XYZ file of C-alpha atoms in Angstrom:
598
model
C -2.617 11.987 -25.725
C -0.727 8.526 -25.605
C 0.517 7.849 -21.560
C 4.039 7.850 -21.741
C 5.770 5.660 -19.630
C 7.898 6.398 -17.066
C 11.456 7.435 -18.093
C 13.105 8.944 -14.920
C 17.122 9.007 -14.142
C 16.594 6.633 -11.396
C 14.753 3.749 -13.515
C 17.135 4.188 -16.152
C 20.226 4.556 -13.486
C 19.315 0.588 -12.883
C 19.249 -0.452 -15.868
C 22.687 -0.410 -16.778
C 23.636 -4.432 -15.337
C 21.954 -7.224 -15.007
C 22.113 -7.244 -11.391
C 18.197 -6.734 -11.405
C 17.808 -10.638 -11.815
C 19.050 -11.282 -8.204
C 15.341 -10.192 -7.100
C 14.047 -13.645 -8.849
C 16.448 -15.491 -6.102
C 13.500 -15.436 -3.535
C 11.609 -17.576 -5.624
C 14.160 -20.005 -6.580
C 15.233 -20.770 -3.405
C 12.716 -23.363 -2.663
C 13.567 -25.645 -5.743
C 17.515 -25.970 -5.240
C 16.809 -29.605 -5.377
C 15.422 -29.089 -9.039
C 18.688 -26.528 -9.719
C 21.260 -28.691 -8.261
C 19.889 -31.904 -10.943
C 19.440 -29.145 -13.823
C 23.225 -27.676 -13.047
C 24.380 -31.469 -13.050
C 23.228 -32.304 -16.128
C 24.402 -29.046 -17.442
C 27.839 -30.573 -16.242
C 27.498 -34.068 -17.912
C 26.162 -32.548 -21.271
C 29.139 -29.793 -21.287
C 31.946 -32.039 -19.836
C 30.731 -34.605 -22.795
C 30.949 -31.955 -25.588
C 34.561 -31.348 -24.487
C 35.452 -34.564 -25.078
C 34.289 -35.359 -28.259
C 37.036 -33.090 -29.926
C 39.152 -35.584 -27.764
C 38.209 -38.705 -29.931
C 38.283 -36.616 -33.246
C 42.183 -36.194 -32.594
C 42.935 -40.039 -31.420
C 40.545 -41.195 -34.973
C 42.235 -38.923 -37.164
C 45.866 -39.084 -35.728
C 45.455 -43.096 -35.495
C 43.297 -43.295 -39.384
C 46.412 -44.615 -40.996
C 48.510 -46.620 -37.804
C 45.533 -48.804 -37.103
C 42.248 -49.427 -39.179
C 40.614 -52.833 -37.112
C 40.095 -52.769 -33.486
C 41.368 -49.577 -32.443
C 39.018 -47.655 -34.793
C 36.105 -49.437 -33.854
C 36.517 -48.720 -30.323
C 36.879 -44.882 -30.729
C 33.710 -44.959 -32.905
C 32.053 -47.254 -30.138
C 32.908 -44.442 -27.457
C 31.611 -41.722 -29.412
C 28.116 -43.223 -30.067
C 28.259 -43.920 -25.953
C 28.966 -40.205 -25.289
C 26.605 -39.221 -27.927
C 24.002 -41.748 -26.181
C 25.055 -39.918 -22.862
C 24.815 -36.436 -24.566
C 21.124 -36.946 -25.640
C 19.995 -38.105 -22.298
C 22.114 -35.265 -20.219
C 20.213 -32.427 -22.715
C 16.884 -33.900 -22.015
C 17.254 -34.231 -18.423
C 18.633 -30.592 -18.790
C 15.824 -29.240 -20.911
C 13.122 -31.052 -18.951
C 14.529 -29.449 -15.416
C 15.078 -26.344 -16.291
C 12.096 -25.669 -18.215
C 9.659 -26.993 -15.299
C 11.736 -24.747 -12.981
C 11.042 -21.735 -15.123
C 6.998 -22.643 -15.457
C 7.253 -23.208 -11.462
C 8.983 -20.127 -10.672
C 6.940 -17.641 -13.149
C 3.786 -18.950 -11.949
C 4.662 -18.236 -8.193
C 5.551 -14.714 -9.149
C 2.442 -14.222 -10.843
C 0.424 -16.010 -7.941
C 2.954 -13.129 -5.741
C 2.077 -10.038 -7.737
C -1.573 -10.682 -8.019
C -1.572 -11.204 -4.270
C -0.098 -7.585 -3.884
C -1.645 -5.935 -6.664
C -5.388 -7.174 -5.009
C -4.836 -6.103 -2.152
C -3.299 -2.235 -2.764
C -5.178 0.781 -2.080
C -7.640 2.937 -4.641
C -4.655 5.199 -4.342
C -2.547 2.888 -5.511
C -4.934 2.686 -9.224
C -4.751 6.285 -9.516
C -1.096 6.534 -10.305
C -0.927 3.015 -12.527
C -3.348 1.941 -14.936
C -5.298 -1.669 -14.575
C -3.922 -2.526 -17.878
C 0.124 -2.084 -17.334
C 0.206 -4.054 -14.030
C -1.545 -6.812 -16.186
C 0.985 -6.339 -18.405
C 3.812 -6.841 -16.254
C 1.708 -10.333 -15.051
C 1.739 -11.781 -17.802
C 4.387 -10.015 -20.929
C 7.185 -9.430 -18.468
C 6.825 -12.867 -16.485
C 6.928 -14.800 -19.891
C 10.502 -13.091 -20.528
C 11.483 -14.211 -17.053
C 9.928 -17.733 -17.934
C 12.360 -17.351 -21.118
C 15.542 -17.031 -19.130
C 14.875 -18.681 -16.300
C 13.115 -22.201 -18.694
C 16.156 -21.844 -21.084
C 18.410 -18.870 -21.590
C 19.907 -19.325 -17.571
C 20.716 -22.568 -18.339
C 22.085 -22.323 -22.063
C 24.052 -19.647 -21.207
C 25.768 -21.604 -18.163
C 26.938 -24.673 -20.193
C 27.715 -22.140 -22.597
C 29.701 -20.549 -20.554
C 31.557 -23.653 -19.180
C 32.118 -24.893 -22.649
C 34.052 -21.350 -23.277
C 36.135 -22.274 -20.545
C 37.044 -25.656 -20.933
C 37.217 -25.390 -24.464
C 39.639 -22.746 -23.806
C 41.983 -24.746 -20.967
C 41.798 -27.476 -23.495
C 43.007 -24.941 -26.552
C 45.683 -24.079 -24.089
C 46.566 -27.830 -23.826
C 46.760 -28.243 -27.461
C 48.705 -25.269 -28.549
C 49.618 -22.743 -26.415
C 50.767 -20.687 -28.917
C 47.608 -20.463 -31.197
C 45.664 -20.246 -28.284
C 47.619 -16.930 -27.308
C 46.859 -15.478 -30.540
C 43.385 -16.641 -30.063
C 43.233 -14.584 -26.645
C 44.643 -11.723 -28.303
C 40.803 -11.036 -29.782
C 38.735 -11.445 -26.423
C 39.250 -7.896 -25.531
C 38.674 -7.103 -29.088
C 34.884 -9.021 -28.719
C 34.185 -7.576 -24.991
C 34.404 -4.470 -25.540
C 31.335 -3.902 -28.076
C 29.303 -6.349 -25.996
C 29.804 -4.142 -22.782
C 29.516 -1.135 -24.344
C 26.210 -2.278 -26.992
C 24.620 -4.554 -24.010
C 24.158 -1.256 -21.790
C 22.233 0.289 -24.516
C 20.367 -2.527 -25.128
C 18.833 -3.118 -21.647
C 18.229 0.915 -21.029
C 15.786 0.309 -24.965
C 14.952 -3.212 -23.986
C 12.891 -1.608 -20.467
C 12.128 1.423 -22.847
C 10.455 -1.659 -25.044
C 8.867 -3.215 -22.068
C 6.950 0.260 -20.887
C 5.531 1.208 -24.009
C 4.083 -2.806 -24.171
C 2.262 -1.878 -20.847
C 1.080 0.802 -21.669
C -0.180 0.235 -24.822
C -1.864 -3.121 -23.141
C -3.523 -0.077 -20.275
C -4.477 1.650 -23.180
C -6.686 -0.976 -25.044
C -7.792 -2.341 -21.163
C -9.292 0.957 -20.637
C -10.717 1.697 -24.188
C -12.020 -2.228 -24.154
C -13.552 -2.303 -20.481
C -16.118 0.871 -21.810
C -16.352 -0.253 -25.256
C -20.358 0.718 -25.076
C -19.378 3.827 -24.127
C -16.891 4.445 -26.477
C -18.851 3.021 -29.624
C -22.510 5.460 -28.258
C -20.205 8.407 -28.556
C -18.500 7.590 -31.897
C -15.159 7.452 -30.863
C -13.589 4.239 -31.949
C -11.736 6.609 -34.921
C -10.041 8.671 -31.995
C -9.737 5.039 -29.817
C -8.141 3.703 -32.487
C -5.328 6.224 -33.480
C -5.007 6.584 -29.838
C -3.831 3.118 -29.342
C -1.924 3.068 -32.771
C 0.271 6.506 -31.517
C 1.046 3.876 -28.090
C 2.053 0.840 -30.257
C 3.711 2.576 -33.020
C 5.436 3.792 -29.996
C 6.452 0.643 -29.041
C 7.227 -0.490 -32.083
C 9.578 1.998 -32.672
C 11.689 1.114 -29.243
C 11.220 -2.435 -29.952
C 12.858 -1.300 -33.778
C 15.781 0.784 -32.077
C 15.822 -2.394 -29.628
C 16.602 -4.990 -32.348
C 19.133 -2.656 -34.919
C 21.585 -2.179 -31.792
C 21.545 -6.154 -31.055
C 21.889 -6.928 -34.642
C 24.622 -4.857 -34.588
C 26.074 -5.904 -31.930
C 25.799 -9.653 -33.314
C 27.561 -8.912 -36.359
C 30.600 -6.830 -34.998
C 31.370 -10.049 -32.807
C 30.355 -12.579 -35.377
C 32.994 -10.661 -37.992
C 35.749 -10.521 -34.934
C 35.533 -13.846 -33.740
C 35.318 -15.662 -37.103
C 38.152 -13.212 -38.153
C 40.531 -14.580 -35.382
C 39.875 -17.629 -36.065
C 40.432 -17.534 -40.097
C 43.690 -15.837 -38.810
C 45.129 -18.958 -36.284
C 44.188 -21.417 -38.344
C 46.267 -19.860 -41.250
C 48.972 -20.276 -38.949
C 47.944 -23.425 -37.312
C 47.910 -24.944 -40.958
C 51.758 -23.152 -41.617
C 52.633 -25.077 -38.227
C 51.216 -28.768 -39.708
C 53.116 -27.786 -42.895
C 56.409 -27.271 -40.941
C 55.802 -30.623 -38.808
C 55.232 -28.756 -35.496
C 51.687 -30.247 -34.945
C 50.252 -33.314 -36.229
C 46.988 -32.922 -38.378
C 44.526 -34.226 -35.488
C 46.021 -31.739 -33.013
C 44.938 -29.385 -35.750
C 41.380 -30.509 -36.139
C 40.957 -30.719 -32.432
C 41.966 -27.026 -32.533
C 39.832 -26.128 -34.603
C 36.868 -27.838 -33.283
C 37.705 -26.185 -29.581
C 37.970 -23.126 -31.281
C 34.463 -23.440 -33.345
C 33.189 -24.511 -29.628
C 34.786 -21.610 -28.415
C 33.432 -19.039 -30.852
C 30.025 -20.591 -30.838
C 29.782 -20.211 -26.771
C 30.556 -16.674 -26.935
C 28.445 -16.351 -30.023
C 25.606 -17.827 -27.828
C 26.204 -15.980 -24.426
C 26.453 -12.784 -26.797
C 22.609 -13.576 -27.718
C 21.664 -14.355 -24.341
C 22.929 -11.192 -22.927
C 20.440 -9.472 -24.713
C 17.846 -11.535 -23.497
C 19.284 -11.015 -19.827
C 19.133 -7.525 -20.541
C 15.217 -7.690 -21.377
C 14.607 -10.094 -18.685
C 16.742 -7.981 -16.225
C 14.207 -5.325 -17.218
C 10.979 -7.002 -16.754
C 12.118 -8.085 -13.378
C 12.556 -4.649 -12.069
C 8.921 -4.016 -13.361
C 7.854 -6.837 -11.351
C 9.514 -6.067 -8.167
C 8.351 -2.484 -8.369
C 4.871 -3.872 -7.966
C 5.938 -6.401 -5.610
C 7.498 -3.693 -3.371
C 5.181 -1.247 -3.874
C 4.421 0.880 -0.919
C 0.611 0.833 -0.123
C -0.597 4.229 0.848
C -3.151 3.127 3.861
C -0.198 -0.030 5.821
C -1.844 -2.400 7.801
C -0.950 -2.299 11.854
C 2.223 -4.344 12.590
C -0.087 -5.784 15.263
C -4.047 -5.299 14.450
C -5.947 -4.936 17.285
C -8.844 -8.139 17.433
C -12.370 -7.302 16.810
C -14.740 -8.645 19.250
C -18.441 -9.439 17.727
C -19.381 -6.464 15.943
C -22.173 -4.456 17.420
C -21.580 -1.829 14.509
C -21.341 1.349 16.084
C -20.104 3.972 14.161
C -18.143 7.197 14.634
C -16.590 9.683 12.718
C -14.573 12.484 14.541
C -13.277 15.327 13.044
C -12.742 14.057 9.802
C -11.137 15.703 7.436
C -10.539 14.353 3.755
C -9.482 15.327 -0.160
C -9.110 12.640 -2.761
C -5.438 13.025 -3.995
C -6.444 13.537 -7.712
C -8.732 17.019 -5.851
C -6.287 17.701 -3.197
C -7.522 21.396 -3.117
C -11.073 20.106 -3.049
C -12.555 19.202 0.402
C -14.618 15.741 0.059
C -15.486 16.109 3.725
C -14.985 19.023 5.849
C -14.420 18.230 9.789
C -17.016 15.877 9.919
C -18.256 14.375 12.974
C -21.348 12.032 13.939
C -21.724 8.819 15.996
C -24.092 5.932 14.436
C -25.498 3.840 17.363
C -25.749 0.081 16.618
C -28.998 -1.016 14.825
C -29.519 2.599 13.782
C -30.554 3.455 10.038
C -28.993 6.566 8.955
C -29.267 8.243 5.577
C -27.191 10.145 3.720
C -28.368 12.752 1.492
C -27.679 16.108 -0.504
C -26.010 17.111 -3.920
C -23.549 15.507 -5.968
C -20.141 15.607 -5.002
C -21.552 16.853 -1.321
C -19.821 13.778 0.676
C -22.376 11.461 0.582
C -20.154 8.569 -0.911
C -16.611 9.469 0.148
C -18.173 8.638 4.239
C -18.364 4.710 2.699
C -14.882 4.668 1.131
C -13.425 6.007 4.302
C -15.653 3.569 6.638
C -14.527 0.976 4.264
C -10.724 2.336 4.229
C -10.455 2.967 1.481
C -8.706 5.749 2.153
C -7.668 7.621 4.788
C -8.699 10.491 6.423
C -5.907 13.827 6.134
C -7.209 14.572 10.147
C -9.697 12.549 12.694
C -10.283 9.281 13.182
C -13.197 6.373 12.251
C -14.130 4.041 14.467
C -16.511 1.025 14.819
C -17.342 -0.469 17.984
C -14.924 2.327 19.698
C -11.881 1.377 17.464
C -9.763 2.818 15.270
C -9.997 1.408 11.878
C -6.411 2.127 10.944
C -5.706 -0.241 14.489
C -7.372 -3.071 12.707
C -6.840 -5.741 9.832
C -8.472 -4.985 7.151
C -10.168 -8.273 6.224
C -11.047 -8.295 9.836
C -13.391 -5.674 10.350
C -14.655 -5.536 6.357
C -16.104 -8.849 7.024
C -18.816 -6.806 9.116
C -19.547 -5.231 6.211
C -22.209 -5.637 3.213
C -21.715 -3.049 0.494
C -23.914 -2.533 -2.272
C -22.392 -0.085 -4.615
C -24.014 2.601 -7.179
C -22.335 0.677 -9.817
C -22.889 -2.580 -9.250
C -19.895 -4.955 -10.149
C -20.869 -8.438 -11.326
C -18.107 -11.184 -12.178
C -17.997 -13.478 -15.745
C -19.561 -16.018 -13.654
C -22.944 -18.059 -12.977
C -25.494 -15.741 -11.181
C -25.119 -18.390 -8.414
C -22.055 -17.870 -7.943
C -22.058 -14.075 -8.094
C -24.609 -14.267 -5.156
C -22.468 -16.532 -3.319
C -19.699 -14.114 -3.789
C -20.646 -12.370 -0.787
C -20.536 -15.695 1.847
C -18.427 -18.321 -0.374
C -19.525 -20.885 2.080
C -23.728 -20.186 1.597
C -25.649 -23.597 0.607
C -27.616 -23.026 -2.889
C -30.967 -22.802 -0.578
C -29.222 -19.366 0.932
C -28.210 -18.100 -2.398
C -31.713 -18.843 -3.634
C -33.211 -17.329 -0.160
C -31.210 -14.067 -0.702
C -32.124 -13.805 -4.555
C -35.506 -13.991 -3.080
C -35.395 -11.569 -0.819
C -33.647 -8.871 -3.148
C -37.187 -9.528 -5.670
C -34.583 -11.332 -7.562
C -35.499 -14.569 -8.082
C -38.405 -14.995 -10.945
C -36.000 -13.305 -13.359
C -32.911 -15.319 -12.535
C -35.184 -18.565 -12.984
C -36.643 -16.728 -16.685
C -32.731 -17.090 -17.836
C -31.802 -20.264 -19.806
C -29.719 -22.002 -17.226
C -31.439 -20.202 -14.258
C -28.839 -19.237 -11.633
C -26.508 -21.083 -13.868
C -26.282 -19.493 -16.627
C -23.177 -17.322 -17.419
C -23.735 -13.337 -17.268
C -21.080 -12.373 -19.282
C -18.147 -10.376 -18.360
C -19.344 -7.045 -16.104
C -22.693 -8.772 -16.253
C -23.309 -7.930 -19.798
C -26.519 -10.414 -20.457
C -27.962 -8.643 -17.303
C -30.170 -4.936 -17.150
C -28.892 -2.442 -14.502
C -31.732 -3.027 -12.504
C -31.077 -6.995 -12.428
C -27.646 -6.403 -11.997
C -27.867 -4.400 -8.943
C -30.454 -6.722 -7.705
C -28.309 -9.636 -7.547
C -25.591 -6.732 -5.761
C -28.705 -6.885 -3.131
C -29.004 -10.244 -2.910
C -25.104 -10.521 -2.351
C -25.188 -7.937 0.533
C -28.327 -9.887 2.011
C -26.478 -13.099 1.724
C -23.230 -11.860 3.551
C -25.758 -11.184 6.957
C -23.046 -8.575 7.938
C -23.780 -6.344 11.223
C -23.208 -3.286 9.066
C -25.130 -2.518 5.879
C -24.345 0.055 3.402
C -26.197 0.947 0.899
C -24.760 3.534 -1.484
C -27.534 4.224 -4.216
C -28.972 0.356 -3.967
C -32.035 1.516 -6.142
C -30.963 3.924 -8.243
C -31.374 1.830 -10.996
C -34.970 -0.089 -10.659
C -38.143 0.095 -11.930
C -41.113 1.553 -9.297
C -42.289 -2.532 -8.413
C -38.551 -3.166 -8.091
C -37.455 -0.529 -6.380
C -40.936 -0.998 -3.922
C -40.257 -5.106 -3.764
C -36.490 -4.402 -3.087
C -37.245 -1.453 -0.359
C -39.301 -4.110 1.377
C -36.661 -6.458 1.375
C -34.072 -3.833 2.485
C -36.071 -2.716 5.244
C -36.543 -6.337 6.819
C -32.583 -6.900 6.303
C -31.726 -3.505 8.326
C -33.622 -4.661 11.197
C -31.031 -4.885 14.048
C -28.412 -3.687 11.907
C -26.557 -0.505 11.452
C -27.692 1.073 8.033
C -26.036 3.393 6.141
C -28.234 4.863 2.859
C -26.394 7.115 0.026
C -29.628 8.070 -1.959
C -30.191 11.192 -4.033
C -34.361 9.364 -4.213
C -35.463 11.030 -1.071
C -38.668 8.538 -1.432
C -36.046 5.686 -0.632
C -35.205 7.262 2.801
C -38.078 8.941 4.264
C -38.276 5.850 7.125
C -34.807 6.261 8.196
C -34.389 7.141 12.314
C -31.966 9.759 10.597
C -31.143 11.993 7.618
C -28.028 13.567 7.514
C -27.862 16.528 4.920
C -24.608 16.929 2.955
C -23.580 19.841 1.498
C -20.029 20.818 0.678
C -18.269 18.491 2.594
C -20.113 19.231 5.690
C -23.390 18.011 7.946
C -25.650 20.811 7.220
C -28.924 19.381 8.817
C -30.011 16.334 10.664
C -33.451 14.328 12.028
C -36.234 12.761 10.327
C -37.767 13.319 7.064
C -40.429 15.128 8.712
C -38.189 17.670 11.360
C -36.493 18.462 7.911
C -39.392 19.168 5.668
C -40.766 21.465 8.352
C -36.940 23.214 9.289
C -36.662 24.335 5.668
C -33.005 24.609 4.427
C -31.624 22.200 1.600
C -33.263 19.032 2.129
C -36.777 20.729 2.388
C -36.001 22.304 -1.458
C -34.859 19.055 -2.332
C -37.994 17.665 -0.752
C -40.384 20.006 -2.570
C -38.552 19.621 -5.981
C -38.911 15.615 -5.849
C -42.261 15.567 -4.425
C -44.488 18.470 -4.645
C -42.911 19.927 -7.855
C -41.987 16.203 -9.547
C -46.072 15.546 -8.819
C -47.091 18.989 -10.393
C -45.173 17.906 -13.779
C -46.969 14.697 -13.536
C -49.866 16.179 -13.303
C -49.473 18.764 -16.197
């Protein structure tokens, strides 16, 4: 099924005005130096336009009185304003467009900020590819308003003005007729322009998701191609952007049409006065260069609101990608950081979990952990094992906050985790995930990844240590040669040995492992084990394995099952209690060695 996107009374309650575009204020503010120049030679450039009409009149009203001097100095004028017209539009065009780039990149740089720093909660109700959407489709329509509709529109706008005071001046009789139509060319813009912003957004969500769409099919394109489903992939993303074709369709026929009832209406008038206008010359009540100044006010005239008619509908667009972007920029992140964290001394990594309680929000009937409680002492190495789905992994995300627990509290070193920055006490941390995730980077630098500011001789130190080192020398630039996006050149084992090395470089108090080995070879796995056990000496150790073989020299083995601590003690107080982990036991090791052996 293609995701729709969201359609609901209150998104499409704002998008009747353009009002959204006051949110971009914030990050305009701090160039008003760059505005004021832009605006002033918006000024020159419009103030010059006006006045050309001015030395039409005096050439043609003074053709046959004077042909020398006269002449020549009206034509010298107009090649100065002309001169002074080029230079005011490039100073315009050069300002304003540098503003826009300026502006749109420090949204981006604002969104990303946010967007890297929300919740897994956050990612379950938006998909990875729409907010990159929003980054970069819906800031290049802001760019487009901001780098040159804002700015066309405004010395359109005080062209339509002054042209009109200055129709007024010439004939204040045509220019009442000419007024007589303005109501006549409003009303279909109001009326056309609120339709066109509610389809414009419409537009705009069916882009995103159609861009989440191909993000998610693209990011497991293995996947997708082992089970034979590119056919389905594909009409699944063509039913999206047909989708957003068809809005984008809808979109265009109401501005088209809205362009050609004002076209028709202003052109109309104008046909209209200047069948008059030309009665009035005929009659002697205007000379002929009064006429052609009138006429060239009014083409100014019809052109501006011509123009401003176009750029509404790109405000209208714009107007809608800037509510998308503030949406993410306000977004409300499910686990807040403390107005004022508490400071972390020097971690000894103690670790408690009381009563905890939790369900992922996607399972909210399911129990992930059930009342949990247990207290890690510092330096201890505690493992954490039991069926899928038992708990096992969910204890990291919540030591990591990840997410927070519906009831109880975790602590490290005594305190609260929800009474600390974030940053603050994850830097104690070194994580090495089930599914290791490696960066479109050097291997170097994916090792340095987890202490930026580790000399090559560390990151080479670490890759030793995590049995990682004669296979990242083996590649063609050693540890700098690229790996590919997700670490594509790399194996799973080599991939997750280089997560090792990370965690081994980062020399955090804390250490958690959540399936580290899962995916080695037996002389990996044994080299890497080595190196695992040196790096939890005199740190706390946390192990998610299902390998029981992997955690049989752990001080402690806590058993999982259904959310709750079943069993605890050593590998060998288990084996002899019975229960799950001695069945788990005996299917691994004397059962797995009987199969071997057959």
């Amino acid at each position: 099924m293609a995701r729709s996107p969201k359609t609901s009374d209150e998104d499409r309650a704002r998008s009747r005005d353009v009002g959204a575009l006051k949110a971009l204020w914030p990050f305009l503010a701090p160039y008003k130096g760059i505005m004021a120049l832009a605006i002033a030679a918006l000024v020159l450039t419009a103030c010059v336009s006006l006045a050309l009409p001015l030395a039409v009149r005096r050439v043609v009203d003074n053709f046959e009185i004077d042909t020398g001097t006269l002449l020549d100095r009206y034509f010298a004028v107009a090649l100065a304003m002309a001169a002074l017209l080029a230079l005011g539009t490039a100073a315009r065009y050069y300002l304003v467009t540098r503003l826009g780039e300026r502006v749109v990149t420090d949204i981006r740089k604002a969104v990303f900020a946010r967007m890297v720093g929300m919740s897994p909660a956050f990612y379950e109700r938006i998909m990875t590819g729409e907010v990159l959407s929003r980054i970069t489709t819906d800031t290049t329509l802001i760019l487009s308003v901001i780098g040159s509709s804002a700015s066309v529109a405004l010395r359109n706008l005080l062209i339509l003005v002054g042209g009109l005071v200055l129709l007024l001046l010439t004939s204040a009789k045509l220019t009442g007729l000419v007024l007589l139509i303005v109501p006549a060319i409003i009303v279909p813009i109001v009326v056309l322009g609120r339709r066109l912003r509610e389809l414009s957004r419409e537009n705009q969500d069916w882009i995103a998701a159609s861009s989440g769409n191909a993000s998610e099919t693209l990011l497991s394109v293995q996947t997708v191609q082992a089970y034979s489903h590119e056919a389905r992939s594909r009409a699944r993303f063509n039913e999206v952007t047909e989708k957003s074709f068809a809005a984008a369709r809808r979109r265009i026929g109401t501005r088209a049409l809205m362009t050609a009832i004002v076209i028709f209406l202003i052109f109309a008038g104008i046909v209209g006065v200047l069948w008059i206008g030309a009665r009035d010359v005929n009659a002697g009540a205007m000379t002929v260069g009064a006429l052609v100044q009138f006429v060239i006010y009014a083409v100014m005239v019809a052109g501006a609101v011509g123009a401003l008619t176009e750029i509404w509908g790109e405000l209208q667009r714009a107007a809608g990608a800037t509510e998308r972007l503030v949406e993410l920029l306000n977004a409300e992140d499910s686990l807040p950081e403390p107005a004022q964290p508490r400071p972390l001394p020097e971690a000894r990594g103690e670790i408690a979990f009381e009563d905890v309680s939790f369900s992922y929000p996607s399972r909210p009937d399911v129990s992930a952990l059930d009342h949990v409680s247990v207290t890690i002492r510092p330096g201890e190495t505690v493992a954490l094992v039991g069926p899928s789905g038992a708990g096992k992994t969910t204890m990291i995300q919540l030591l990591l906050r990840f997410w927070e627990p519906a009831t109880g509290r975790v602590l490290l070193d005594g305190i609260d985790l929800r009474e600390m920055s974030r940053p603050d006490f994850r830097r104690q941390m070194a994580l090495v995930p089930q599914d290791p995730v490696i960066f479109a980077d050097t291997a170097r630098e994916n090792i340095r990844f987890g202490r930026p500011d580790a000399s090559d001789e560390e990151v080479e130190a670490a890759a030793r240590a995590a049995a990682a080192h004669e296979f990242l020398m083996a590649l063609p630039q050693g540890y700098d040669s690229q790996v590919g996006e997700r670490g594509v050149m790399l194996s799973g084992g080599q991939k997750q040995r280089i997560a090792i090395a990370r965690a081994i470089l980062r020399d955090a108090p804390v250490l958690l492992l959540d399936e580290a080995t899962s995916a080695l070879d037996a002389e990996s796995e044994r080299l890497v084990q080595r190196a695992v056990d040196r790096l939890a000496t005199g740190r706390t150790t946390l192990i998610v394995a299902h390998r029981l073989a992997t955690v049989k020299k752990a001080d402690r083995i806590l058993v999982f099952e259904g959310g709750r601590i079943v069993a605890e003690g050593s590998h060998e107080d288990l084996v002899a209690g019975g229960g799950l982990y001695a069945r788990l036991a005996r299917l691994q090791f004397t059962d797995g060695m009987a199969e071997a052996a057959e």
